[in-house]
Structure formats: C-alpha cells, structure tokens
Amino acid sequence: SIADVQDANHFSVYPNPATDRVTVQFEEGMDVSNHIVLFDMMGKQYSLRSVHETTNSMELDLSDLRSGHYLIRIEEGDQVRMFHIIKE
C-alpha cells in the first residue's frame, strides 16, 4: 500500500490505492475544480467526474477506469502538482 500523498501546500489525495473513488483535499478557498486532470502512464487524459464537493475537497469517480497507475495533475495559480495513484 502506498501512503496517502500530501505535500507542503496542503493537498492530499486518498485513498491510495483506490477502488471506485478518490478524494482530493485542499486548503479551503482554493479554486481547483476546473484544474484537476487525470492521466494514465502513457499520457492519455481522462475526464473526471466529481461526485461530491465541499469547500476543501472533491471526491472523484474512478469507476470507469481500468486498474493501473495514474497521475492526477492539479493546477492552482501558477503552481502545478502531480500525484501518483493506483486504481485497483
């Protein structure tokens, strides 16, 4: 199991590995909803569907994805963060 990914700028992505859903948590007030992108390891981009949003988190539906390794890219202002997740 890979530990939950969190960086110094208060982003976290969990659970990891994930099955059907993954939560992206961020600082309250950040506007990242239009700036989250999912890629597979070959660089193919997938559309993400948010199933639940709060002021500091988004729960994303992964149920249509095959099992494997993915990257979640989050843009916030001029900062870009990448998180590696495993879909079981």
C-alpha positions in Angstrom: 0.0 0.0 0.0 1.2 3.5 -0.9 0.9 6.1 1.9 -1.5 8.9 1.3 0.2 11.6 -0.8 0.4 15.0 0.8 2.7 17.9 0.0 3.7 21.1 1.9 1.0 23.1 0.2 -1.9 21.3 1.9 -3.0 19.0 -0.9 -3.7 15.3 -0.2 -5.1 12.5 -2.4 -6.6 9.4 -0.7 -7.2 6.5 -0.5 -4.2 5.2 -2.4 -4.6 2.6 -3.8 -8.2 3.5 -4.7 -11.1 1.4 -6.0 -14.0 3.4 -7.3 -13.4 6.9 -5.8 -10.6 9.1 -4.7 -10.7 12.3 -2.6 -8.6 15.4 -3.4 -8.3 17.6 -0.3 -7.0 21.1 -0.5 -7.0 24.4 1.5 -10.4 26.0 1.9 -10.9 28.7 -0.6 -8.7 27.3 -3.3 -10.4 27.1 -6.7 -9.1 23.9 -8.2 -12.3 22.4 -9.5 -11.6 23.3 -13.1 -7.9 22.5 -12.8 -7.7 18.8 -11.9 -6.7 16.4 -14.7 -6.1 12.7 -14.7 -3.6 10.9 -17.0 -2.6 7.3 -17.4 1.1 6.5 -17.6 1.1 6.7 -21.4 -0.1 10.3 -21.2 -3.7 9.8 -22.2 -6.0 12.3 -20.5 -9.3 11.2 -18.9 -12.3 13.3 -17.9 -13.0 13.3 -14.2 -16.5 13.4 -12.7 -16.8 14.9 -9.3 -19.4 13.0 -7.2 -19.1 15.2 -4.1 -17.6 18.6 -3.5 -17.1 20.7 -0.3 -15.2 23.9 0.3 -12.0 22.0 0.7 -12.3 18.6 -1.1 -13.6 16.9 -4.2 -14.5 13.2 -4.5 -13.7 11.9 -7.9 -15.3 8.9 -9.6 -12.7 6.4 -10.9 -15.1 3.5 -11.5 -14.9 3.7 -15.3 -11.1 3.4 -15.3 -9.1 0.2 -15.7 -6.9 -1.0 -12.9 -3.4 0.6 -13.1 -1.2 3.6 -12.3 -2.5 7.2 -12.9 -1.3 10.7 -12.3 -3.6 13.5 -11.0 -2.4 16.9 -12.1 -3.7 19.9 -10.1 -3.1 23.5 -11.2 -3.6 26.2 -8.6 -2.5 29.6 -9.7 1.0 29.2 -11.2 1.7 26.1 -9.2 1.3 22.6 -10.7 1.3 19.5 -8.5 1.3 15.8 -9.6 0.1 12.9 -7.5 0.6 9.3 -8.4 -2.3 7.0 -7.6 -3.1 3.3 -8.1 -6.5 2.2 -9.3 -7.3 -1.3 -8.1 
